[in-house]
XYZ file of C-alpha atoms in Angstrom:
636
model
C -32.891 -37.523 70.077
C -33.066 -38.947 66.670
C -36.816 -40.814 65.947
C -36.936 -41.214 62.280
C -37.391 -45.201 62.353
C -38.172 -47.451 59.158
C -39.987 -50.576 59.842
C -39.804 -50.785 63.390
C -35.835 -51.493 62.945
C -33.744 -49.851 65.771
C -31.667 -47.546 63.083
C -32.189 -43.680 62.111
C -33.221 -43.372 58.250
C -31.679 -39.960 58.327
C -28.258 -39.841 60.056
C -27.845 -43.742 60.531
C -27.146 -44.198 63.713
C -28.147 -46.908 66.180
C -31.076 -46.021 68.800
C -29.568 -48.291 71.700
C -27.712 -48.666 73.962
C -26.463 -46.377 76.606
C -26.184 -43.397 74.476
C -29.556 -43.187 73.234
C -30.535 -43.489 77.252
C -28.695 -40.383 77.481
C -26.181 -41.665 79.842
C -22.668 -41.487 79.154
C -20.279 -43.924 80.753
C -16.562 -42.530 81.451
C -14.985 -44.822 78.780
C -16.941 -43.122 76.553
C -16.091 -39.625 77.686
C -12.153 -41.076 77.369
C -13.248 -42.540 73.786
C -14.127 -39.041 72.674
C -11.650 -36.887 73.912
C -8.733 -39.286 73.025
C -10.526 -39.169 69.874
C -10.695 -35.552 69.941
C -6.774 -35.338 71.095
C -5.967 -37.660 67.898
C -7.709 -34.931 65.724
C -6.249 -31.818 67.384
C -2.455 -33.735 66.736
C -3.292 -34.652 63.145
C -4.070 -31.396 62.427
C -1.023 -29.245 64.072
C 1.164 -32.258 62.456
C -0.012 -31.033 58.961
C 0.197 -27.521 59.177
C 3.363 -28.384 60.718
C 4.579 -30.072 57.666
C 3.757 -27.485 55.599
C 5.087 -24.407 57.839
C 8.286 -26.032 58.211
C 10.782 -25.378 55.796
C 13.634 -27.024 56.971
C 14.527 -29.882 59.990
C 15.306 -26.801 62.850
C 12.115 -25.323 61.672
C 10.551 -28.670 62.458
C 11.977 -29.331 65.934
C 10.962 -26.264 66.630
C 7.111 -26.769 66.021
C 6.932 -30.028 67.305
C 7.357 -28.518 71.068
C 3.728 -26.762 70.236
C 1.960 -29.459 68.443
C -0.744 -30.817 70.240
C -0.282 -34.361 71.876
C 3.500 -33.743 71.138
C 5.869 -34.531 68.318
C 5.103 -37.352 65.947
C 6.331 -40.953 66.309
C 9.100 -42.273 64.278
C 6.684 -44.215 62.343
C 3.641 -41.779 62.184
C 2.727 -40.274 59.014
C 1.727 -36.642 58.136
C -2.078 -36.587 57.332
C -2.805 -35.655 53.710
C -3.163 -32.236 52.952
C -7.235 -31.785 51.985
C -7.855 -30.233 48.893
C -9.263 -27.058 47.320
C -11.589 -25.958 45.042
C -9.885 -26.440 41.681
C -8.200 -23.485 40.252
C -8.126 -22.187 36.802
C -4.380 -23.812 35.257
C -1.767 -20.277 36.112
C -0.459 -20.691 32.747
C -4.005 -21.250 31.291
C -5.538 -19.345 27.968
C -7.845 -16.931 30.510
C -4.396 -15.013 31.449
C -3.652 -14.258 27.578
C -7.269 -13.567 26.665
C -7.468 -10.824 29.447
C -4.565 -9.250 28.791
C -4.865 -9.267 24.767
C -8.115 -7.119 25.527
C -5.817 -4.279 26.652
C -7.206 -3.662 29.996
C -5.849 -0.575 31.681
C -5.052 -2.001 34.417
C -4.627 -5.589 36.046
C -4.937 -5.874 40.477
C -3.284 -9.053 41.154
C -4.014 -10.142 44.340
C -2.813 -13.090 47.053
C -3.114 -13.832 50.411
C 1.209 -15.586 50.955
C 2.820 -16.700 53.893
C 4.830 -13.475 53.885
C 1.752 -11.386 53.438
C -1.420 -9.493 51.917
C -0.052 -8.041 48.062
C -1.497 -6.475 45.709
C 0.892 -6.118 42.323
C -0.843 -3.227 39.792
C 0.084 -4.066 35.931
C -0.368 -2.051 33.131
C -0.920 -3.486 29.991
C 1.115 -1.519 26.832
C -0.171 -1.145 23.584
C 2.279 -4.100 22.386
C 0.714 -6.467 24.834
C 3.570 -5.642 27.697
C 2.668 -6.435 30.953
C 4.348 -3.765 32.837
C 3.806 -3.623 37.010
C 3.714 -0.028 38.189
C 2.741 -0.275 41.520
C 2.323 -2.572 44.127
C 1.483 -2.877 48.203
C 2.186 -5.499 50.605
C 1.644 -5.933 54.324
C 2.912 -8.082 56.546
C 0.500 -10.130 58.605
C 1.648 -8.986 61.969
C 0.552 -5.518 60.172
C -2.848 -6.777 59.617
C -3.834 -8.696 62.194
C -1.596 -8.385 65.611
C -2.646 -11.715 67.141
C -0.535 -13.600 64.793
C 2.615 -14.375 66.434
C 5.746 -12.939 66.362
C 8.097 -15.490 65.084
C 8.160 -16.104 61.334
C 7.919 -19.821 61.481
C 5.214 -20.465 63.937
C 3.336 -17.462 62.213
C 3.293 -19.786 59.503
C 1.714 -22.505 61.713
C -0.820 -20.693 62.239
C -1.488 -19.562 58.667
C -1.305 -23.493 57.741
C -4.417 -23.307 59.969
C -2.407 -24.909 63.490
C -3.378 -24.013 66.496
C -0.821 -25.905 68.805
C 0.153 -23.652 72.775
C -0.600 -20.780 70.701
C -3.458 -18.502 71.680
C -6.301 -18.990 68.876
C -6.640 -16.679 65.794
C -10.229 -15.590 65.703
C -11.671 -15.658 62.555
C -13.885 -12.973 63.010
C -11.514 -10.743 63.244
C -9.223 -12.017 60.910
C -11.849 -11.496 58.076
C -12.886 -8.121 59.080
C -8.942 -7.028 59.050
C -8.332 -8.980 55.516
C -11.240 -7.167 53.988
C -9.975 -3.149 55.667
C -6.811 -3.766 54.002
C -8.546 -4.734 50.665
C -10.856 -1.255 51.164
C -7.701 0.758 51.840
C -5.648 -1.054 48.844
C -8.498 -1.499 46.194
C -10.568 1.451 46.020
C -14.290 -0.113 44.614
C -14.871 2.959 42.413
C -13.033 2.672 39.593
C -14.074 -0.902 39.144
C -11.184 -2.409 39.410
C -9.983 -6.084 37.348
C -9.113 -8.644 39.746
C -6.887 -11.719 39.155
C -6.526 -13.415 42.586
C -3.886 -15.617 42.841
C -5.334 -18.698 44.807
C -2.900 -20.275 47.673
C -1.571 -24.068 47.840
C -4.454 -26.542 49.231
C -3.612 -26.685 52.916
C -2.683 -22.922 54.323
C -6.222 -22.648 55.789
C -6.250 -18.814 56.897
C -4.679 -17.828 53.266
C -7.408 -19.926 51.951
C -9.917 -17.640 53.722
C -8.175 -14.775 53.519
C -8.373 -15.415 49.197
C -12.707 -16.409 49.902
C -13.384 -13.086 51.614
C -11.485 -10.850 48.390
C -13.106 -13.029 46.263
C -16.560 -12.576 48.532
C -15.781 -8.603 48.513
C -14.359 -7.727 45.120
C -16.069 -9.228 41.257
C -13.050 -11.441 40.291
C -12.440 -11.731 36.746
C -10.052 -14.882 37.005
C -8.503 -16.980 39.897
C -5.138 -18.637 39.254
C -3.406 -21.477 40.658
C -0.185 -20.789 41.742
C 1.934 -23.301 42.103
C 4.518 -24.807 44.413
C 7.040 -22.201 44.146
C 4.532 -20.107 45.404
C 6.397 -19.806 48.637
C 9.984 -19.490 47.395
C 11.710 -15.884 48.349
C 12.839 -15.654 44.273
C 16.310 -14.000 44.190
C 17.229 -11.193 41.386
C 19.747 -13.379 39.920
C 17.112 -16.454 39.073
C 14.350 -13.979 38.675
C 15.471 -10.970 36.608
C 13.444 -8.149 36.170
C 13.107 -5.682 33.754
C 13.965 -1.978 34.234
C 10.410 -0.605 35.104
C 10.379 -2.781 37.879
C 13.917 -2.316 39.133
C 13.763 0.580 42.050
C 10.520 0.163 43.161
C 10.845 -3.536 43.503
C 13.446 -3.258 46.126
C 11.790 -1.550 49.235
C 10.979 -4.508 51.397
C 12.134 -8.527 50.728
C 8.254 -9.245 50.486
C 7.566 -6.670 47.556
C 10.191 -7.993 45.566
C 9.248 -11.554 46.150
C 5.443 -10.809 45.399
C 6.026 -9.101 42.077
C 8.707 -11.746 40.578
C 5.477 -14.172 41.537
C 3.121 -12.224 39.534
C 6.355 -11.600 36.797
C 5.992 -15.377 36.697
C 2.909 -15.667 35.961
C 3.311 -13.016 33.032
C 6.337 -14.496 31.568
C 3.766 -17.526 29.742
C 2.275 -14.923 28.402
C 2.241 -15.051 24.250
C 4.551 -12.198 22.744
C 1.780 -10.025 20.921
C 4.601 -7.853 18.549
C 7.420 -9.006 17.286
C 10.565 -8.481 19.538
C 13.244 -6.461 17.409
C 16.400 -5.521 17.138
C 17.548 -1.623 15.800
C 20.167 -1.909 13.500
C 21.684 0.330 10.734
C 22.406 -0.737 7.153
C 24.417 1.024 4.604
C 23.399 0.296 1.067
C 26.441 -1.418 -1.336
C 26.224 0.411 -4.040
C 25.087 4.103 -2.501
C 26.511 3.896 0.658
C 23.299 5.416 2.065
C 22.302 4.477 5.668
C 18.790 3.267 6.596
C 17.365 1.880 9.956
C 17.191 -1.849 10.014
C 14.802 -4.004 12.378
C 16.244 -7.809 12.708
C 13.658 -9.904 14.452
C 14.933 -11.596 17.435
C 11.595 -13.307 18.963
C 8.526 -13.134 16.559
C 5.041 -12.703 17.508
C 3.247 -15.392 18.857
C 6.161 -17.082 20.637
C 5.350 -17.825 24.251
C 7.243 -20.016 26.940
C 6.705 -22.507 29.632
C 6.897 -21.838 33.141
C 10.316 -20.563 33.989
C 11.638 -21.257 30.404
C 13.848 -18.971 28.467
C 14.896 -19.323 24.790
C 18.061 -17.663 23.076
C 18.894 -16.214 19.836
C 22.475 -15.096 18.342
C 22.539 -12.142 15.572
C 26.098 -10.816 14.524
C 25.981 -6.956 14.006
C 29.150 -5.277 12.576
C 31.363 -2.462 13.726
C 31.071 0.980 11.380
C 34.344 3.093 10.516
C 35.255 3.993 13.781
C 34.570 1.667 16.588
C 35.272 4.188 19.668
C 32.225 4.637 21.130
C 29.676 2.368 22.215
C 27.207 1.471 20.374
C 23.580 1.203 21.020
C 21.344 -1.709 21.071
C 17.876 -0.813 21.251
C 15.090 -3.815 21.673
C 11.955 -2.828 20.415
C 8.665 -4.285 20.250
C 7.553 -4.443 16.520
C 9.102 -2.519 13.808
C 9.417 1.405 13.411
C 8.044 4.000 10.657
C 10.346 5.810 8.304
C 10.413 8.822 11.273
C 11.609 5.930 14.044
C 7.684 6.277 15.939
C 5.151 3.222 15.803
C 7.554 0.529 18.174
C 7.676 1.097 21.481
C 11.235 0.495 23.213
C 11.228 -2.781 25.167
C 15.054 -2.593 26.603
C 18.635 -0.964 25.751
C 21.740 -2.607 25.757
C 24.957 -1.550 24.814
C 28.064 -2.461 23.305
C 31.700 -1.956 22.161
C 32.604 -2.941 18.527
C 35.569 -2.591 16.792
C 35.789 -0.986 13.383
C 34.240 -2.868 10.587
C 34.565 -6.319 13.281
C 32.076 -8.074 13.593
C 30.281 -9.437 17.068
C 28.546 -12.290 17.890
C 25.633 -10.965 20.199
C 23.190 -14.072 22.670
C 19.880 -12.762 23.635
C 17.980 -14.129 25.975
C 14.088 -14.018 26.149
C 12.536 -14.112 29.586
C 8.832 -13.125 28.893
C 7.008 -10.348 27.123
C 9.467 -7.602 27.059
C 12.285 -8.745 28.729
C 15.347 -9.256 26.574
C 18.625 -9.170 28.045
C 22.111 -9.602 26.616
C 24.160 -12.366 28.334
C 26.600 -12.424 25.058
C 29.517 -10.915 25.456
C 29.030 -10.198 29.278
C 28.147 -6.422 29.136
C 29.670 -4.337 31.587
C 28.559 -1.744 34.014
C 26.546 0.782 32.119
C 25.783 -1.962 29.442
C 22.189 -1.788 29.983
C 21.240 1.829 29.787
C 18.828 2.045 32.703
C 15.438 3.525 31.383
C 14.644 2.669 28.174
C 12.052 5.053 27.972
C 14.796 7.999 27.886
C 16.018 6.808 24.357
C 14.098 8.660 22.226
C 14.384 6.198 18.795
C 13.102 9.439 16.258
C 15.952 11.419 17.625
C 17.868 8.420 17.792
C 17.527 8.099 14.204
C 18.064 11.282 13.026
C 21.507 10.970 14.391
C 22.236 8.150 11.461
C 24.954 9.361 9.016
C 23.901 10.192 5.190
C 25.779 7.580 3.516
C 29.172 5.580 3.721
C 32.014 6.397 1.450
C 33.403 3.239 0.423
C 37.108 3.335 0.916
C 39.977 2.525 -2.378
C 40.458 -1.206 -3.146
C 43.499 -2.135 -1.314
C 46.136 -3.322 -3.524
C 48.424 -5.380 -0.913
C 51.575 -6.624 -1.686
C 54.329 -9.055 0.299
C 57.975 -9.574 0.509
C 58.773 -12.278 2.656
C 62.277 -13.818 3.291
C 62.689 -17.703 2.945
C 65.685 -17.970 4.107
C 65.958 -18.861 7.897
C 67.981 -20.641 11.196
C 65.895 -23.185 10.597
C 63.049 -24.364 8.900
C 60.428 -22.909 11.954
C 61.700 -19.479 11.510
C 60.410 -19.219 7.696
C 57.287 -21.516 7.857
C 56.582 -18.624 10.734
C 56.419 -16.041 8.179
C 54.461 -17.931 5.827
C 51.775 -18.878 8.264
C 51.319 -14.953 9.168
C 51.444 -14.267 5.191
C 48.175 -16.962 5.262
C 46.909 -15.595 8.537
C 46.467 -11.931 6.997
C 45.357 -13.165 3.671
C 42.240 -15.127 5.537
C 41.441 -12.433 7.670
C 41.277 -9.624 4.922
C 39.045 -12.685 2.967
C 36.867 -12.395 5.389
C 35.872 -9.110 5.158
C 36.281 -8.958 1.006
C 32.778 -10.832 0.747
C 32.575 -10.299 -2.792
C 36.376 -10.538 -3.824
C 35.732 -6.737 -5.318
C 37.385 -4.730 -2.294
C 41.172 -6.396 -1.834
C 43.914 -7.964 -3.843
C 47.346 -9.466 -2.563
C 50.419 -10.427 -4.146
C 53.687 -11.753 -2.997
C 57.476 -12.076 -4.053
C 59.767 -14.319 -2.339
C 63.328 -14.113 -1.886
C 66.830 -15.832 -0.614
C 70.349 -15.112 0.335
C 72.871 -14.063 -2.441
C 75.361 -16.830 -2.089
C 75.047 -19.657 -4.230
C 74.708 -23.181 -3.005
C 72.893 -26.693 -3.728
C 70.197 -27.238 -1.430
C 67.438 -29.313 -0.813
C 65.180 -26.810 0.152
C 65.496 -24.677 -3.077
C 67.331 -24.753 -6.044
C 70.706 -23.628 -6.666
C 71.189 -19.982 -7.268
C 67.858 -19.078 -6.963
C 67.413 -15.445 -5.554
C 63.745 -15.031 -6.083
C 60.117 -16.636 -6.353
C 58.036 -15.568 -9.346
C 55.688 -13.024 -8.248
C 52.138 -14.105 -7.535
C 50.001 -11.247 -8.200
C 46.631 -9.585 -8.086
C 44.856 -12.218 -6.586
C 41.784 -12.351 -4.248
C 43.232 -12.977 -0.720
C 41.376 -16.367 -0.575
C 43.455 -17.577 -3.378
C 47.121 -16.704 -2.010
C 47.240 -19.798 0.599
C 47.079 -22.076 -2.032
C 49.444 -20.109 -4.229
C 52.339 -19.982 -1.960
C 51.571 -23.673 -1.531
C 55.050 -24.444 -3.224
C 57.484 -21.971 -1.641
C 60.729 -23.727 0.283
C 62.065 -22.326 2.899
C 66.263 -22.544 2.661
C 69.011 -22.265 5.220
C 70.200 -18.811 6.033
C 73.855 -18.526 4.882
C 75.096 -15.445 6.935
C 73.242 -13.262 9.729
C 74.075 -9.530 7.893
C 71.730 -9.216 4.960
C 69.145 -11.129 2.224
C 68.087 -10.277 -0.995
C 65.378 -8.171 0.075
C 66.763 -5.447 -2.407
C 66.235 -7.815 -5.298
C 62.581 -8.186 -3.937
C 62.049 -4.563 -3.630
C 63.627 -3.733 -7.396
C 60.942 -6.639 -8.675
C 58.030 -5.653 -6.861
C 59.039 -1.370 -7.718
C 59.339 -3.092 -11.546
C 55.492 -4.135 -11.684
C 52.681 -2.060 -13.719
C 52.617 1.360 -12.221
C 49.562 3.433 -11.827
C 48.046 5.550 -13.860
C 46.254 8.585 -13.840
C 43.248 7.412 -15.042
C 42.892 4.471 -13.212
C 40.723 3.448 -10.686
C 41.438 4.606 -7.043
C 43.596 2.121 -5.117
C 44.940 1.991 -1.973
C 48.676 0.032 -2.637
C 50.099 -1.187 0.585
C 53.700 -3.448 0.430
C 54.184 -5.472 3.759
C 57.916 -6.354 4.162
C 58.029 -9.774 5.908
C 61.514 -10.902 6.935
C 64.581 -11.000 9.719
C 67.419 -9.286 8.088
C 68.040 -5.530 5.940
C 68.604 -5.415 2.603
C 72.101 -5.588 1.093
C 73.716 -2.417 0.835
C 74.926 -1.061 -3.158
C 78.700 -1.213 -1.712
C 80.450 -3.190 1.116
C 79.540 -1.526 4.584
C 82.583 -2.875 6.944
C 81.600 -6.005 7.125
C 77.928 -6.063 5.742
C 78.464 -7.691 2.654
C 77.345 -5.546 -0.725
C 74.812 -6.863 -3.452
C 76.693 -8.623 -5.952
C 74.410 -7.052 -8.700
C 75.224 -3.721 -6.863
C 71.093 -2.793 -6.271
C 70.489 0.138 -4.293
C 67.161 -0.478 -2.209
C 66.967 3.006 -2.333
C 66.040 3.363 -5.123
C 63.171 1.162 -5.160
C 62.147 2.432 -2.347
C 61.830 5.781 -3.753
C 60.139 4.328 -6.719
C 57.433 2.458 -5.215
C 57.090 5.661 -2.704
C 56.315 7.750 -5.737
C 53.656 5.291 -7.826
C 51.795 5.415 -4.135
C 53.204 2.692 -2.144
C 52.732 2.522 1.967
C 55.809 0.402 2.739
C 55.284 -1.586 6.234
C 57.704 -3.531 7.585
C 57.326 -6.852 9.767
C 60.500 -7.272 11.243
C 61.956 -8.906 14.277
C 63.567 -6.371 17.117
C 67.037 -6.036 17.637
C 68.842 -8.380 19.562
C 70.326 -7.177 22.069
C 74.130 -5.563 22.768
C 76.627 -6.745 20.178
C 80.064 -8.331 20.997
C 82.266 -6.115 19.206
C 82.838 -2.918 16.678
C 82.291 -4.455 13.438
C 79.525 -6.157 15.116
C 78.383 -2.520 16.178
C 78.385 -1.136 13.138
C 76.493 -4.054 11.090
C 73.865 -3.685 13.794
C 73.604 -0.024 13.348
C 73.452 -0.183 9.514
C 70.207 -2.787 10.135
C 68.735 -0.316 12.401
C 69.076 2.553 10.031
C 67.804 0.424 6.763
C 64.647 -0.756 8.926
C 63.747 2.386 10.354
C 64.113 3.551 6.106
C 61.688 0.816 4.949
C 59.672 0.403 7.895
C 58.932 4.694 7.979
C 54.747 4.112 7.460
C 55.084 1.456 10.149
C 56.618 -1.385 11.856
C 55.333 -4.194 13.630
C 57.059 -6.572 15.801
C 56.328 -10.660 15.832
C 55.014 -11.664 19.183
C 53.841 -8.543 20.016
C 51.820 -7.628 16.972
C 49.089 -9.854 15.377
C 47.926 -11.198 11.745
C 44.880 -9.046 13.439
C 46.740 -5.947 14.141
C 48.498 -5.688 11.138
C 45.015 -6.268 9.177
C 43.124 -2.914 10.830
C 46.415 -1.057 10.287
C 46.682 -2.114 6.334
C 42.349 -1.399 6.095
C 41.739 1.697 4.151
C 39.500 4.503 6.413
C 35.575 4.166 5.683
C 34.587 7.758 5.621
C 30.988 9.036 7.008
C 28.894 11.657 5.529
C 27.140 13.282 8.939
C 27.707 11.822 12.374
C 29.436 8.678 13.806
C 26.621 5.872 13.160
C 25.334 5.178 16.836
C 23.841 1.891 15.444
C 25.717 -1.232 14.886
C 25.458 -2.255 11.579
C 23.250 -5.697 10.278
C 26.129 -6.695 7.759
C 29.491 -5.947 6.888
C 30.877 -2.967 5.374
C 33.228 -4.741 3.186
């Protein structure tokens, strides 16, 4: 019985209650008896209705635990109690987390008490500041403590500190068992460095499961963790990187724990730069050197679950078979390819001398993954720490032989059906000039000419003047330029379907400068653009003859011998003809194209402005092996 009075007044200086009255008597009347354990009952229900609200996940889960709550399921109108709260947490993405690991520890024990289970998530630390988990043990709860129940949901009552129909966890016992499995999983001796990962306020036993490790073990930092603490994280949302693929996958609960702690180490500042191998070959040697193209620099960090891209265009080298690799590494490497450990390996096909337009994407320190273009199934090589980047290196070539300029000249018929059929042929004319203008950077490496031409007959047209056979030769310009130098070439009516001038055009383009000995080396390339053969020297049944009597052979043979490729661009054969004559013109066209087009023939519809460009590219030559690199600019 309380007797600290204060000036004779009937209240207790200490606790503050009143000394009358039937309690203080010592006799208790049955309403109070009711008053207390209704009272007692209201408690009891308040408390299984919170750790109800937090166990649930969703409404069956809810229904479920409201047939063990004590004093029943809540009222329509009754509210959950507030969930109390804990001793304040340093922030999870807080400056303690960088500080530790930027002293290089050997070894980081992450450890939480989750509704899934006890886990403890080892991570080394790399000498570029790469967290790297290479171990890690979980046990379920059942597994530690066999009173819990069996079910998954009310197990989670009971962690949320509910008692309900249940039989009672003792806490005794459930201390004793938390701190064997902390003996078994965290030897004392090494000393080991603890960051325990502190649970939500409200999930009482995890609460005092986290007290007793940090009552057992010298914690170097506690970290908040959060509300997705008790999300199962999928692989898809929560990628990880290749040393924790494999051993992350033995139990749902392992992988969940470490992409919790791989949270909490993806706000973590990058401590090396975050590079990209490439090669370059040097314009005016041709030698080939390793590259390093900075995708993420030091010192960039990110939010929780933020990523940030980056897009780098790399270039194909001369042949653009294989695939090529695309080591990530974290800083730059020596001369010898040592000094930068490798953070990831992608790969990737590129065509020769193309270029690709590659998206990275940066999860956290050391994880960089392609997502642009979609790489397919051996895309990612799967250990990075099998490339060996000295040996890698070694395998460069010596030095690119720049191939001959490329000396490309057109013919192209502008004479048509209709006005469609020619403006066709001019737009592929433009469409290989800009594509070969891409790759001459420097305007040093191509030059294009053209020569248009008509039908024989004469006539008075709109579309070009009368009698006109030709178009004055543009020549020897850079490919850029030609667009706007064809700018003024009509296209005309075709007169007859047999034959064009195309001879004429061949004679002009066979009666330009030749080459001589000592000039420099060029690759000359015509392209023959058009729809019908040229005209034969003499009539051909009824394929009409040239009226200046040209033979196209004989241009053909010239250009052949001052180092012409002829190509031809010609459309295919149309199909069964209705009669002999008809026969014989078609097989007279069939001969002359298979003549002119002998170094190749492409088809419209079938073959592209990009397909005809690789065909007409001289061959880059390699001194050693096959560059294994993609290159960090163009060739050309």
């Amino acid at each position: 019985m309380c007797t600290s009075l204060e000036d004779r007044r009937d209240v207790c200086a200490v606790c503050g209650w009143r000394l009358h009255g039937d309690l203080v008597l010592g006799a208790l009347t049955a309403q109070d008896l009711a008053d207390a354990e209704a009272a007692l009952g209201a408690a009891e229900h308040a408390w299984d209705l919170r750790a109800a609200a937090l166990a649930a996940r969703d409404p069956d889960e809810r229904r479920r635990l409201d047939d063990i709550v004590r004093g029943g399921p809540p009222e329509p109108d009754e509210g959950v109690p507030d969930t109390p709260e804990t001793v304040p947490a340093t922030s999870w993405h807080g400056p303690e987390l960088d500080e530790l690991c930027q002293g290089r520890p050997e070894e980081l024990s992450f450890v939480e008490a989750a509704a899934d289970g006890l886990h403890l998530t080892r991570v080394g630390v790399t000498e570029a500041g790469i967290p790297v988990p290479y171990d890690a043990g979980s046990v379920t709860w059942r597994a530690v403590l066999p009173a819990f129940d069996t079910g998954e949901t009310l197990r989670r009552f009971q962690l949320a500190g509910g008692r309900g129909t249940l039989p009672p966890v003792d806490r005794g016992e459930f201390d004793a068992a938390v701190e064997g499995w902390l003996t078994a999983s965290l030897p004392a001796d090494p000393e080991p460095v603890v960051v325990l990962l502190r649970p939500p306020p409200g999930w009482e036993l995890l609460r005092r499961a986290a007290a007793v490790v940090a009552r057992t073990r010298p914690v170097r930092l506690e970290l908040a963790v959060d509300g997705v603490w008790l999300d199962e994280p999928s692989e898809d949302a929560c990628p990880m990187p290749s040393p924790w693929r494999g051993r992350a996958e033995d139990a749902l609960e392992r992988r969940a724990a470490l992409a919790r702690v791989r949270r909490l180490l993806r706000t973590l500042p990058l401590l090396a730069d975050h590079t990209l191998l490439l090669a370059r070959a040097d314009r005016d040697t041709g030698a080939v050197r390793p590259h390093s193209h900075v995708l993420f620099p030091a010192g960039s960090r990110l939010g929780p679950d933020e990523t940030v891209t980056t897009e780098v265009i790399v270039y194909g080298g001369a042949a653009g078979h294989a695939p090529l690799h695309l080591p990530v590494l974290a800083g730059a490497p020596a001369a010898d390819g040592s000094g930068a450990p490798v953070v990831t390996v992608h790969q990737v096909t590129v065509g020769a001398l193309e270029p690709a337009r590659l998206t990275f994407v940066l999860r956290g320190p050391g994880e960089v993954d392609l997502v642009a273009p979609a790489a397919h199934k051996d895309g990612r090589l799967p250990e990075p720490a099998v490339l060996d980047i000295p040996r890698l290196l070694s395998r460069l070539p010596r030095r690119m032989v720049r191939p001959p300029r490329l000396e490309l000249l057109f013919t192209v018929e502008l004479s048509g059906a209709d006005r469609a059929e020619t403006e066709e042929r001019l737009a592929f004319v433009r469409d290989v000039a800009a594509l070969l203008a891409r790759r001459d950077h420097d305007g040093s490496a191509v030059r294009v000419g053209a020569v248009g031409h008509y039908d024989h007959a004469d006539y008075e047209s709109t579309w070009a003047k009368e009698g006109t056979l030709l178009r004055a030769p543009v020549l020897a310009r850079p490919p850029a330029e030609l667009p706007a130098a064809l700018a003024g070439w009509a296209p005309a009516p075709r007169r007859q379907d047999a034959v064009s001038s195309l001879e004429d055009a061949l004679h002009q383009v066979a009666s330009l400068p030749a080459r001589h000995p000592g000039d420099a080396e060029v690759c000359r390339v015509l392209l023959i653009v058009g729809h019908r053969p040229p005209a034969p020297p003499r009539q051909h049944g009824v394929v009409p003859a040239c009226p200046r009597a040209t033979d196209w052979r004989t241009a053909l043979t010239r250009l052949r011998a001052d180092g012409f490729r002829v190509l031809a661009r010609v459309d295919a054969p149309a199909g069964p003809v209705p009669d002999a004559e008809s026969a014989r013109a078609e097989r007279y066209a069939t001969e002359a194209w298979r003549t002119l087009g002998a170094d190749g023939v492409f088809r419209p519809g079938t073959d592209s402005a990009q397909d005809v460009v690789r065909a007409l590219d001289p061959p880059w030559r390699h001194e050693g092996p096959e560059c294994p690199l993609a290159f960090a600019a163009p060739l050309m």
